[in-house]
PDB file of C-alpha atoms and ligand atoms in Angstrom:
ATOM      1  CA  MET A  20      -1.847  -9.047  11.288  1.00 86.00           C
ATOM      2  CA  ALA A  21       0.283 -11.211   8.999  1.00 91.00           C
ATOM      3  CA  TYR A  22       3.345 -10.263  11.058  1.00 93.00           C
ATOM      4  CA  ALA A  23       1.536 -11.047  14.294  1.00 89.00           C
ATOM      5  CA  ALA A  24       0.480 -14.401  12.860  1.00 87.00           C
ATOM      6  CA  GLY A  25       4.108 -15.306  12.118  1.00 92.00           C
ATOM      7  CA  LEU A  26       3.909 -15.176   8.326  1.00 93.00           C
ATOM      8  CA  GLY A  27       7.026 -13.033   7.951  1.00 95.00           C
ATOM      9  CA  THR A  28       9.206 -10.186   9.180  1.00 97.00           C
ATOM     10  CA  PHE A  29       9.563  -6.629   7.890  1.00 97.00           C
ATOM     11  CA  GLY A  30      12.449  -5.708   5.609  1.00 97.00           C
ATOM     12  CA  ILE A  31      13.989  -2.240   5.673  1.00 97.00           C
ATOM     13  CA  ASN A  32      11.812  -1.589   2.606  1.00 96.00           C
ATOM     14  CA  ASN A  33       8.783  -1.747   4.966  1.00 95.00           C
ATOM     15  CA  MET A  34       7.451  -4.857   3.212  1.00 96.00           C
ATOM     16  CA  LEU A  35       6.568  -8.042   5.039  1.00 96.00           C
ATOM     17  CA  ILE A  36       8.912 -10.775   3.789  1.00 97.00           C
ATOM     18  CA  SER A  37       7.219 -14.162   3.990  1.00 95.00           C
ATOM     19  CA  GLN A  38       8.426 -17.565   2.802  1.00 94.00           C
ATOM     20  CA  GLU A  39       7.211 -16.437  -0.632  1.00 95.00           C
ATOM     21  CA  GLY A  40       9.033 -13.104  -0.455  1.00 96.00           C
ATOM     22  CA  CYS A  41       7.630  -9.593  -0.232  1.00 96.00           C
ATOM     23  CA  CYS A  42       6.047  -9.206  -3.685  1.00 93.00           C
ATOM     24  CA  GLY A  43       2.455 -10.015  -2.888  1.00 89.00           C
ATOM     25  CA  ARG A  44      -0.619  -8.836  -1.093  1.00 88.00           C
ATOM     26  CA  TYR A  45      -2.443  -9.927   2.031  1.00 89.00           C
ATOM     27  CA  ASN A  46      -6.146  -9.981   2.657  1.00 89.00           C
ATOM     28  CA  SER A  47      -8.062 -10.384   5.899  1.00 85.00           C
ATOM     29  CA  ILE A  48     -11.124 -12.475   6.618  1.00 87.00           C
ATOM     30  CA  VAL A  49     -13.181 -11.832   9.731  1.00 89.00           C
ATOM     31  CA  ALA A  50     -14.551 -15.104  11.101  1.00 91.00           C
ATOM     32  CA  ASP A  51     -15.775 -16.663  14.320  1.00 95.00           C
ATOM     33  CA  ILE A  52     -13.568 -19.773  14.366  1.00 93.00           C
ATOM     34  CA  PRO A  53     -11.570 -21.041  17.365  1.00 94.00           C
ATOM     35  CA  VAL A  54      -7.856 -21.216  16.400  1.00 85.00           C
ATOM     36  CA  GLU A  55      -4.608 -21.607  18.316  1.00 87.00           C
ATOM     37  CA  PRO A  56      -2.848 -18.216  18.586  1.00 82.00           C
ATOM     38  CA  GLY A  57       0.431 -17.970  16.676  1.00 81.00           C
ATOM     39  CA  HIS A  58       3.421 -15.778  17.403  1.00 88.00           C
ATOM     40  CA  HIS A  59       5.691 -13.555  15.340  1.00 89.00           C
ATOM     41  CA  LEU A  60       8.939 -14.934  13.925  1.00 93.00           C
ATOM     42  CA  GLU A  61      12.206 -14.535  15.839  1.00 92.00           C
ATOM     43  CA  GLU A  62      14.596 -14.763  12.867  1.00 94.00           C
ATOM     44  CA  GLU A  63      14.801 -11.821  10.432  1.00 96.00           C
ATOM     45  CA  ASN A  64      14.069 -12.523   6.754  1.00 96.00           C
ATOM     46  CA  CYS A  65      15.745  -9.293   5.551  1.00 97.00           C
ATOM     47  CA  LEU A  66      19.455  -9.542   4.752  1.00 96.00           C
ATOM     48  CA  TYR A  67      20.203  -6.098   6.147  1.00 97.00           C
ATOM     49  CA  LYS A  68      18.449  -6.817   9.426  1.00 96.00           C
ATOM     50  CA  SER A  69      20.024 -10.249   9.821  1.00 95.00           C
ATOM     51  CA  ARG A  70      23.538  -9.595   8.476  1.00 95.00           C
ATOM     52  CA  GLY A  71      23.946  -5.902   7.733  1.00 96.00           C
ATOM     53  CA  ILE A  72      24.289  -6.464   3.981  1.00 96.00           C
ATOM     54  CA  CYS A  73      22.252  -5.994   0.780  1.00 96.00           C
ATOM     55  CA  ARG A  74      20.466  -2.595   0.839  1.00 97.00           C
ATOM     56  CA  LYS A  75      19.278  -3.214  -2.744  1.00 98.00           C
ATOM     57  CA  CYS A  76      15.923  -1.649  -1.893  1.00 98.00           C
ATOM     58  CA  VAL A  77      17.666   1.505  -0.628  1.00 98.00           C
ATOM     59  CA  ASP A  78      19.886   1.641  -3.709  1.00 98.00           C
ATOM     60  CA  ASN A  79      16.779   1.416  -5.915  1.00 98.00           C
ATOM     61  CA  CYS A  80      15.106   4.407  -4.268  1.00 98.00           C
ATOM     62  CA  PHE A  81      15.967   7.383  -6.453  1.00 96.00           C
ATOM     63  CA  SER A  82      14.159   9.963  -4.291  1.00 97.00           C
ATOM     64  CA  GLY A  83      16.039   9.502  -1.012  1.00 97.00           C
ATOM     65  CA  ALA A  84      12.817   8.482   0.731  1.00 98.00           C
ATOM     66  CA  LEU A  85      14.168   5.086   1.767  1.00 98.00           C
ATOM     67  CA  THR A  86      17.446   4.906   3.670  1.00 97.00           C
ATOM     68  CA  VAL A  87      18.875   2.477   6.205  1.00 96.00           C
ATOM     69  CA  GLU A  88      18.062   5.105   8.830  1.00 95.00           C
ATOM     70  CA  GLY A  89      14.380   5.055   7.994  1.00 95.00           C
ATOM     71  CA  PHE A  90      11.581   5.897   5.612  1.00 97.00           C
ATOM     72  CA  ASP A  91      10.428   9.433   4.741  1.00 98.00           C
ATOM     73  CA  ARG A  92       6.753   9.179   3.753  1.00 96.00           C
ATOM     74  CA  GLU A  93       6.619  12.754   2.520  1.00 97.00           C
ATOM     75  CA  LYS A  94       9.465  12.199   0.035  1.00 97.00           C
ATOM     76  CA  CYS A  95       7.941   8.934  -1.149  1.00 98.00           C
ATOM     77  CA  PHE A  96       4.565  10.580  -1.624  1.00 97.00           C
ATOM     78  CA  ALA A  97       6.159  13.441  -3.555  1.00 97.00           C
ATOM     79  CA  ALA A  98       7.811  10.921  -5.896  1.00 97.00           C
ATOM     80  CA  CYS A  99       4.484   9.158  -6.437  1.00 97.00           C
ATOM     81  CA  GLU A 100       2.794  12.493  -7.168  1.00 97.00           C
ATOM     82  CA  LYS A 101       5.379  13.148  -9.886  1.00 96.00           C
ATOM     83  CA  ASN A 102       4.537   9.784 -11.425  1.00 95.00           C
ATOM     84  CA  LEU A 103       0.864  10.704 -11.316  1.00 96.00           C
ATOM     85  CA  ALA A 104       1.540  13.850 -13.311  1.00 96.00           C
ATOM     86  CA  VAL A 105       3.540  11.972 -15.959  1.00 96.00           C
ATOM     87  CA  TYR A 106       1.967   8.502 -16.102  1.00 95.00           C
ATOM     88  CA  GLY A 107      -1.487   9.008 -14.588  1.00 96.00           C
ATOM     89  CA  VAL A 108      -0.860   6.661 -11.630  1.00 95.00           C
ATOM     90  CA  ASP A 109       0.500   7.640  -8.216  1.00 95.00           C
ATOM     91  CA  VAL A 110       2.621   4.558  -7.612  1.00 94.00           C
ATOM     92  CA  CYS A 111       6.325   3.755  -7.648  1.00 95.00           C
ATOM     93  CA  GLY A 112       7.626   0.537  -6.040  1.00 94.00           C
ATOM     94  CA  LYS A 113      11.188   0.660  -7.354  1.00 96.00           C
ATOM     95  CA  CYS A 114      12.328  -0.270  -3.839  1.00 96.00           C
ATOM     96  CA  ASP A 115      10.540  -3.600  -4.331  1.00 95.00           C
ATOM     97  CA  THR A 116      11.845  -4.327  -7.818  1.00 95.00           C
ATOM     98  CA  ASN A 117      14.636  -6.819  -8.598  1.00 95.00           C
ATOM     99  CA  ILE A 118      15.562  -7.374  -4.956  1.00 97.00           C
ATOM    100  CA  PRO A 119      16.727 -10.582  -3.259  1.00 96.00           C
ATOM    101  CA  CYS A 120      13.715 -10.763  -0.960  1.00 97.00           C
ATOM    102  CA  ALA A 121      11.160 -10.489  -3.768  1.00 96.00           C
ATOM    103  CA  PHE A 122      10.319 -14.200  -3.825  1.00 95.00           C
ATOM    104  CA  THR A 123      12.166 -15.744  -0.866  1.00 93.00           C
ATOM    105  CA  THR A 124      13.693 -15.094   2.562  1.00 92.00           C
ATOM    106  CA  PRO A 125      17.377 -14.266   1.955  1.00 88.00           C
ATOM    107  CA  GLY A 126      18.113 -13.319   5.570  1.00 84.00           C
ATOM    108  CA  ARG A 127      17.373 -16.721   7.023  1.00 84.00           C
ATOM    109  CA  LYS A 128      20.324 -18.924   7.926  1.00 80.00           C
ATOM    110  CA  GLU A 129      19.391 -21.711   5.522  1.00 82.00           C
ATOM    111  CA  ASN A 130      19.350 -19.236   2.608  1.00 80.00           C
ATOM    112  CA  VAL A 131      22.607 -17.376   3.348  1.00 71.00           C
ATOM    113  CA  GLN A 132      25.547 -18.402   1.168  1.00 65.00           C
ATOM    114  CA  GLU A 133      28.880 -18.079   2.985  1.00 57.00           C
ATOM    115  CA  ASN A 134      31.864 -16.912   0.862  1.00 49.00           C
TER     116      ASN A 134
HETATM  117  S1  LIG B   9      16.318  -5.694  -0.593  1.00 52.71           S
HETATM  118 FE1  LIG B   9      17.772  -6.526   0.880  1.00 52.71          FE
HETATM  119  S2  LIG B   9      17.957  -4.944   2.505  1.00 52.71           S
HETATM  120 FE2  LIG B   9      16.096  -4.481   1.298  1.00 52.71          FE
HETATM  121  S3  LIG B   9      14.413  -5.473   2.429  1.00 52.71           S
HETATM  122 FE3  LIG B   9      15.123  -6.937   0.873  1.00 52.71          FE
HETATM  123  S4  LIG B   9      16.679  -8.201   1.903  1.00 52.71           S
HETATM  124 FE4  LIG B   9      16.338  -6.378   3.174  1.00 52.71          FE
HETATM  125  S1  LIG B  10       8.085   3.696  -3.568  1.00 52.71           S
HETATM  126 FE1  LIG B  10       9.666   4.756  -4.826  1.00 52.71          FE
HETATM  127  S2  LIG B  10      10.037   6.729  -3.794  1.00 52.71           S
HETATM  128 FE2  LIG B  10       8.920   5.415  -2.344  1.00 52.71          FE
HETATM  129  S3  LIG B  10      10.528   4.458  -1.110  1.00 52.71           S
HETATM  130 FE3  LIG B  10      10.088   3.035  -2.824  1.00 52.71          FE
HETATM  131  S4  LIG B  10      11.544   3.601  -4.470  1.00 52.71           S
HETATM  132 FE4  LIG B  10      11.504   5.275  -2.965  1.00 52.71          FE
END
């Protein structure tokens, strides 16, 4: 819904990258309020999708679940299950750690630094 409302675009790490980056959570509120419909964004916020560079999220994925070709849910789940056995929590999130889109929109023209 956040994508449909124009709050961001999806990075290759499957996260919605908004003006505040992809490290956050969305919530929904059901209401009966007349509002103007929005539209999804045209410009990509992910550096790989906009310029074919970065891939930091892919490099961070140790299990091979996340590649530029796509996302393997089974491999990701298996990695999270291993964490559950060791740490007691079935989470990972290394693909969302220390990446350029964590707190901003690196793919947008105004944020790209030309060499
Ligand atoms: S880390 Fe780079 S390639 Fe991965 S989603 Fe963010 S901007 Fe895109
Ligand atoms: S959560 Fe972990 S295993 Fe899953 S895609 Fe991200 S880095 Fe890879």
